[in-house]
PDB file of C-alpha atoms in Angstrom:
ATOM      1  CA  GLN A   1      95.865 -80.427 -47.757  1.00 85.00           C
ATOM      2  CA  SER A   2      99.544 -80.569 -46.469  1.00 92.00           C
ATOM      3  CA  TYR A   3     101.484 -77.215 -46.105  1.00 94.00           C
ATOM      4  CA  LEU A   4     104.854 -76.580 -44.543  1.00 96.00           C
ATOM      5  CA  TYR A   5     104.920 -73.206 -43.388  1.00 97.00           C
ATOM      6  CA  LEU A   6     108.232 -71.233 -42.503  1.00 97.00           C
ATOM      7  CA  SER A   7     109.025 -68.326 -40.789  1.00 97.00           C
ATOM      8  CA  THR A   8     111.734 -66.242 -39.033  1.00 97.00           C
ATOM      9  CA  ASN A   9     112.980 -63.088 -36.825  1.00 97.00           C
ATOM     10  CA  GLU A  10     115.221 -62.664 -39.344  1.00 97.00           C
ATOM     11  CA  THR A  11     114.929 -59.065 -40.967  1.00 97.00           C
ATOM     12  CA  THR A  12     117.391 -59.995 -43.721  1.00 97.00           C
ATOM     13  CA  PRO A  13     115.607 -61.938 -46.129  1.00 98.00           C
ATOM     14  CA  PHE A  14     117.266 -65.571 -46.840  1.00 98.00           C
ATOM     15  CA  THR A  15     116.790 -68.491 -48.834  1.00 98.00           C
ATOM     16  CA  VAL A  16     115.291 -71.548 -47.464  1.00 98.00           C
ATOM     17  CA  GLN A  17     115.471 -74.920 -49.562  1.00 98.00           C
ATOM     18  CA  VAL A  18     113.105 -77.869 -48.933  1.00 96.00           C
ATOM     19  CA  TYR A  19     114.375 -80.966 -49.832  1.00 95.00           C
ATOM     20  CA  ASN A  20     112.585 -84.451 -50.508  1.00 94.00           C
ATOM     21  CA  ASN A  21     114.777 -87.826 -51.610  1.00 91.00           C
ATOM     22  CA  ASN A  22     118.129 -85.727 -51.383  1.00 92.00           C
ATOM     23  CA  ALA A  23     117.106 -82.970 -54.181  1.00 94.00           C
ATOM     24  CA  VAL A  24     115.666 -79.579 -53.727  1.00 96.00           C
ATOM     25  CA  PHE A  25     112.009 -79.686 -53.964  1.00 95.00           C
ATOM     26  CA  THR A  26     111.562 -76.171 -53.878  1.00 97.00           C
ATOM     27  CA  SER A  27     113.390 -72.848 -52.363  1.00 98.00           C
ATOM     28  CA  VAL A  28     111.433 -69.652 -50.768  1.00 98.00           C
ATOM     29  CA  GLN A  29     112.773 -66.405 -49.599  1.00 98.00           C
ATOM     30  CA  ILE A  30     111.859 -65.695 -45.903  1.00 98.00           C
ATOM     31  CA  SER A  31     112.280 -62.878 -43.383  1.00 98.00           C
ATOM     32  CA  LYS A  32     110.528 -61.316 -40.620  1.00 97.00           C
ATOM     33  CA  ASN A  33     106.827 -60.444 -41.291  1.00 97.00           C
ATOM     34  CA  ASN A  34     107.638 -62.441 -44.900  1.00 98.00           C
ATOM     35  CA  PRO A  35     106.913 -65.702 -43.916  1.00 97.00           C
ATOM     36  CA  ALA A  36     106.160 -68.777 -46.318  1.00 97.00           C
ATOM     37  CA  GLN A  37     103.419 -71.556 -46.946  1.00 97.00           C
ATOM     38  CA  VAL A  38     104.808 -74.179 -49.367  1.00 97.00           C
ATOM     39  CA  SER A  39     102.210 -77.030 -50.770  1.00 95.00           C
ATOM     40  CA  ILE A  40     103.442 -80.390 -49.978  1.00 94.00           C
ATOM     41  CA  PRO A  41     102.255 -83.080 -52.220  1.00 93.00           C
ATOM     42  CA  GLY A  42     100.760 -86.079 -50.076  1.00 86.00           C
ATOM     43  CA  ASN A  43     103.133 -88.786 -51.646  1.00 88.00           C
ATOM     44  CA  MET A  44     105.943 -86.844 -49.903  1.00 90.00           C
ATOM     45  CA  MET A  45     104.461 -87.292 -46.227  1.00 89.00           C
ATOM     46  CA  PHE A  46     101.734 -89.978 -46.236  1.00 86.00           C
ATOM     47  CA  ALA A  47     102.044 -93.455 -46.410  1.00 87.00           C
ATOM     48  CA  THR A  48      99.048 -94.708 -48.014  1.00 86.00           C
ATOM     49  CA  ASN A  49      99.555 -98.069 -49.124  1.00 89.00           C
ATOM     50  CA  GLN A  50     101.241-101.076 -47.029  1.00 90.00           C
ATOM     51  CA  SER A  51     104.032-100.777 -49.611  1.00 90.00           C
ATOM     52  CA  ASP A  52     104.642 -97.707 -48.321  1.00 91.00           C
ATOM     53  CA  LEU A  53     105.532 -99.527 -44.867  1.00 94.00           C
ATOM     54  CA  PHE A  54     108.324-101.861 -43.668  1.00 95.00           C
ATOM     55  CA  SER A  55     110.846-100.709 -46.563  1.00 95.00           C
ATOM     56  CA  ALA A  56     113.075 -97.710 -47.117  1.00 95.00           C
ATOM     57  CA  ASN A  57     111.092 -95.093 -49.017  1.00 94.00           C
ATOM     58  CA  THR A  58     111.636 -91.566 -49.658  1.00 93.00           C
ATOM     59  CA  MET A  59     108.621 -89.731 -47.726  1.00 93.00           C
ATOM     60  CA  GLY A  60     109.714 -87.084 -45.739  1.00 91.00           C
ATOM     61  CA  LEU A  61     111.091 -83.528 -45.769  1.00 92.00           C
ATOM     62  CA  PHE A  62     114.605 -81.818 -45.220  1.00 92.00           C
ATOM     63  CA  VAL A  63     114.647 -78.125 -44.489  1.00 95.00           C
ATOM     64  CA  LYS A  64     117.768 -75.646 -44.970  1.00 95.00           C
ATOM     65  CA  GLY A  65     118.225 -72.021 -44.263  1.00 96.00           C
ATOM     66  CA  THR A  66     121.057 -70.140 -43.904  1.00 95.00           C
ATOM     67  CA  LYS A  67     119.917 -68.346 -40.684  1.00 96.00           C
ATOM     68  CA  LYS A  68     117.776 -69.807 -37.799  1.00 95.00           C
ATOM     69  CA  PHE A  69     114.042 -70.168 -38.885  1.00 96.00           C
ATOM     70  CA  PHE A  70     110.607 -71.940 -37.688  1.00 95.00           C
ATOM     71  CA  ALA A  71     109.201 -74.810 -39.708  1.00 95.00           C
ATOM     72  CA  ASN A  72     106.092 -76.944 -39.333  1.00 94.00           C
ATOM     73  CA  PHE A  73     103.977 -79.126 -41.093  1.00 92.00           C
ATOM     74  CA  ARG A  74     100.125 -78.708 -41.082  1.00 91.00           C
ATOM     75  CA  PHE A  75      97.733 -81.138 -42.759  1.00 89.00           C
ATOM     76  CA  SER A  76      94.164 -82.495 -42.696  1.00 86.00           C
ATOM     77  CA  ILE A  77      92.459 -85.162 -44.057  1.00 79.00           C
ATOM     78  CA  ASN A  78      88.822 -86.317 -43.563  1.00 79.00           C
ATOM     79  CA  ASN A  79      88.481 -86.259 -40.132  1.00 73.00           C
ATOM     80  CA  HIS A  80      92.128 -85.705 -38.718  1.00 75.00           C
ATOM     81  CA  ALA A  81      94.230 -82.889 -38.942  1.00 81.00           C
ATOM     82  CA  GLU A  82      97.853 -82.111 -37.549  1.00 81.00           C
ATOM     83  CA  ILE A  83     100.693 -79.713 -36.724  1.00 80.00           C
ATOM     84  CA  ILE A  84     103.999 -81.266 -36.614  1.00 81.00           C
ATOM     85  CA  THR A  85     106.887 -78.590 -35.415  1.00 83.00           C
ATOM     86  CA  SER A  86     110.495 -79.373 -36.724  1.00 84.00           C
ATOM     87  CA  LYS A  87     112.850 -79.387 -33.516  1.00 85.00           C
ATOM     88  CA  GLY A  88     115.875 -78.595 -36.232  1.00 84.00           C
ATOM     89  CA  LEU A  89     119.404 -80.148 -35.453  1.00 86.00           C
ATOM     90  CA  ALA A  90     118.030 -80.577 -31.467  1.00 86.00           C
ATOM     91  CA  GLY A  91     115.880 -83.469 -32.890  1.00 89.00           C
ATOM     92  CA  LEU A  92     118.747 -85.463 -34.378  1.00 94.00           C
ATOM     93  CA  GLY A  93     120.433 -88.631 -32.087  1.00 96.00           C
ATOM     94  CA  THR A  94     121.498 -91.952 -31.923  1.00 98.00           C
ATOM     95  CA  HIS A  95     118.882 -92.998 -29.404  1.00 98.00           C
ATOM     96  CA  PHE A  96     115.197 -92.484 -29.011  1.00 96.00           C
ATOM     97  CA  LYS A  97     111.960 -93.754 -27.331  1.00 96.00           C
ATOM     98  CA  ALA A  98     108.996 -94.404 -28.968  1.00 94.00           C
ATOM     99  CA  ALA A  99     106.129 -91.608 -27.252  1.00 89.00           C
ATOM    100  CA  MET A 100     102.943 -91.869 -28.181  1.00 88.00           C
ATOM    101  CA  ALA A 101      99.624 -92.177 -26.473  1.00 87.00           C
ATOM    102  CA  PRO A 102      98.175 -95.938 -25.409  1.00 90.00           C
ATOM    103  CA  ILE A 103      95.434 -96.801 -27.938  1.00 89.00           C
ATOM    104  CA  THR A 104      91.833 -97.345 -26.458  1.00 88.00           C
ATOM    105  CA  GLY A 105      89.892 -98.095 -29.372  1.00 82.00           C
ATOM    106  CA  SER A 106      90.417-101.329 -31.725  1.00 81.00           C
ATOM    107  CA  ASN A 107      89.138-100.133 -34.902  1.00 82.00           C
ATOM    108  CA  PHE A 108      90.769-101.021 -38.286  1.00 82.00           C
ATOM    109  CA  TYR A 109      92.133 -97.597 -38.629  1.00 82.00           C
ATOM    110  CA  ILE A 110      93.745 -96.804 -35.141  1.00 86.00           C
ATOM    111  CA  ASN A 111      97.403 -97.497 -35.245  1.00 90.00           C
ATOM    112  CA  SER A 112     100.440 -96.714 -33.658  1.00 92.00           C
ATOM    113  CA  THR A 113     103.517 -96.000 -36.105  1.00 92.00           C
ATOM    114  CA  ILE A 114     107.419 -95.127 -35.860  1.00 95.00           C
ATOM    115  CA  GLY A 115     108.986 -93.047 -38.649  1.00 94.00           C
ATOM    116  CA  VAL A 116     112.874 -92.865 -38.945  1.00 96.00           C
ATOM    117  CA  THR A 117     114.699 -90.756 -41.171  1.00 95.00           C
ATOM    118  CA  ALA A 118     118.426 -91.197 -41.832  1.00 96.00           C
ATOM    119  CA  THR A 119     120.804 -88.302 -42.122  1.00 95.00           C
ATOM    120  CA  GLU A 120     123.924 -90.024 -43.842  1.00 96.00           C
ATOM    121  CA  ASP A 121     124.282 -93.533 -45.536  1.00 97.00           C
ATOM    122  CA  ASN A 122     124.512 -96.940 -44.396  1.00 98.00           C
ATOM    123  CA  THR A 123     122.731 -95.913 -41.084  1.00 98.00           C
ATOM    124  CA  ILE A 124     121.661 -98.998 -39.078  1.00 98.00           C
ATOM    125  CA  VAL A 125     118.314 -98.767 -37.035  1.00 98.00           C
ATOM    126  CA  VAL A 126     117.381-101.065 -34.454  1.00 98.00           C
ATOM    127  CA  VAL A 127     114.000-100.764 -32.776  1.00 98.00           C
ATOM    128  CA  SER A 128     113.861-102.901 -29.600  1.00 98.00           C
ATOM    129  CA  GLY A 129     111.925-102.874 -25.870  1.00 97.00           C
ATOM    130  CA  TYR A 130     108.431-102.956 -27.078  1.00 97.00           C
ATOM    131  CA  ASN A 131     106.047-106.027 -26.330  1.00 97.00           C
ATOM    132  CA  PRO A 132     107.158-108.816 -28.682  1.00 97.00           C
ATOM    133  CA  ALA A 133     103.510-109.862 -28.900  1.00 96.00           C
ATOM    134  CA  VAL A 134     103.008-106.761 -31.026  1.00 96.00           C
ATOM    135  CA  VAL A 135     101.602-107.688 -34.526  1.00 96.00           C
ATOM    136  CA  PHE A 136     102.720-105.058 -37.218  1.00 95.00           C
ATOM    137  CA  SER A 137     100.522-104.432 -40.187  1.00 94.00           C
ATOM    138  CA  ASN A 138     103.081-106.366 -42.296  1.00 95.00           C
ATOM    139  CA  GLY A 139     101.818-109.464 -40.138  1.00 94.00           C
ATOM    140  CA  THR A 140     104.975-110.009 -38.561  1.00 95.00           C
ATOM    141  CA  SER A 141     105.787-110.110 -34.562  1.00 96.00           C
ATOM    142  CA  SER A 142     109.722-110.002 -33.515  1.00 96.00           C
ATOM    143  CA  ALA A 143     111.329-109.075 -29.959  1.00 96.00           C
ATOM    144  CA  THR A 144     113.417-106.105 -32.805  1.00 97.00           C
ATOM    145  CA  LYS A 145     113.339-104.696 -35.743  1.00 97.00           C
ATOM    146  CA  THR A 146     116.435-103.780 -37.587  1.00 98.00           C
ATOM    147  CA  PHE A 147     117.035-101.688 -40.689  1.00 98.00           C
ATOM    148  CA  THR A 148     119.189 -99.831 -43.129  1.00 98.00           C
ATOM    149  CA  LEU A 149     118.478 -96.721 -44.529  1.00 97.00           C
ATOM    150  CA  ASN A 150     120.572 -94.237 -46.798  1.00 97.00           C
ATOM    151  CA  LYS A 151     120.744 -90.644 -46.441  1.00 95.00           C
ATOM    152  CA  GLY A 152     117.352 -88.924 -46.956  1.00 93.00           C
ATOM    153  CA  GLN A 153     115.441 -92.428 -46.608  1.00 95.00           C
ATOM    154  CA  SER A 154     112.451 -93.223 -43.975  1.00 96.00           C
ATOM    155  CA  TYR A 155     111.245 -96.113 -42.858  1.00 97.00           C
ATOM    156  CA  ILE A 156     107.541 -96.549 -41.226  1.00 96.00           C
ATOM    157  CA  LEU A 157     106.575 -99.418 -38.469  1.00 96.00           C
ATOM    158  CA  ASP A 158     102.813 -99.812 -38.016  1.00 94.00           C
ATOM    159  CA  ALA A 159     100.791-101.559 -35.697  1.00 94.00           C
ATOM    160  CA  VAL A 160      97.045-101.604 -36.254  1.00 91.00           C
ATOM    161  CA  SER A 161      95.249-101.725 -32.921  1.00 88.00           C
ATOM    162  CA  ALA A 162      92.796-104.347 -34.036  1.00 87.00           C
ATOM    163  CA  ASP A 163      95.115-106.668 -35.097  1.00 89.00           C
ATOM    164  CA  ALA A 164      96.108-107.856 -31.427  1.00 92.00           C
ATOM    165  CA  PRO A 165      96.011-106.705 -28.156  1.00 93.00           C
ATOM    166  CA  ALA A 166      99.355-105.962 -27.448  1.00 94.00           C
ATOM    167  CA  ASN A 167      98.877-103.008 -30.245  1.00 93.00           C
ATOM    168  CA  LEU A 168      97.146-101.125 -27.525  1.00 93.00           C
ATOM    169  CA  ASP A 169     100.063 -99.926 -25.835  1.00 95.00           C
ATOM    170  CA  GLY A 170     102.523-102.468 -26.863  1.00 94.00           C
ATOM    171  CA  LEU A 171     105.167 -99.758 -28.684  1.00 95.00           C
ATOM    172  CA  VAL A 172     105.047 -97.334 -26.252  1.00 95.00           C
ATOM    173  CA  GLY A 173     108.618 -96.385 -24.999  1.00 95.00           C
ATOM    174  CA  ALA A 174     110.352 -98.587 -27.631  1.00 97.00           C
ATOM    175  CA  ASN A 175     113.638 -98.181 -27.937  1.00 98.00           C
ATOM    176  CA  ILE A 176     115.234 -96.715 -31.437  1.00 98.00           C
ATOM    177  CA  ALA A 177     118.470 -97.046 -31.735  1.00 98.00           C
ATOM    178  CA  SER A 178     121.068 -96.220 -34.545  1.00 98.00           C
ATOM    179  CA  ASN A 179     124.884 -96.116 -35.604  1.00 98.00           C
ATOM    180  CA  LYS A 180     124.382 -92.740 -37.269  1.00 98.00           C
ATOM    181  CA  PRO A 181     122.343 -89.361 -36.382  1.00 97.00           C
ATOM    182  CA  ILE A 182     118.536 -90.197 -37.167  1.00 97.00           C
ATOM    183  CA  SER A 183     115.225 -88.000 -36.809  1.00 94.00           C
TER     184      SER A 183
END
């Protein structure tokens, strides 16, 4: 189950558009005391195959409205649930640090990920400053990862804890830098 929840303090109704892959997936009207719940197909948000990783993909959402609103994505799967709250325009930038807790177990299903979404075409992203002994789930190790994305495209890096001791905390604090705004 995965849903996008939209709400506002605005008393006058307005339209919020939900985009995926630069196309409007759906539009809803919201106002104070009239929030919206939008069901989101799993393939828009969840990487379920290795081929979804380490390449430009169309996963992710972009939500746009004419007035201020709150957006959070909630999902639950077997043995796991999360709520992700949008930071809006304040969440865009050209330099970030990867913030995740160190992993304490080394099971095949425990991992660390870094996900990036581009807001403009020809966005070059460099991930660096992590432990070069990290073995990513595609079997590679390197001191940096560089990739180019177009507007609306996402890229996911993944390191499984069981693959190498460095994977337990090796991505914590990694630098994520781009030449154009990313999320």
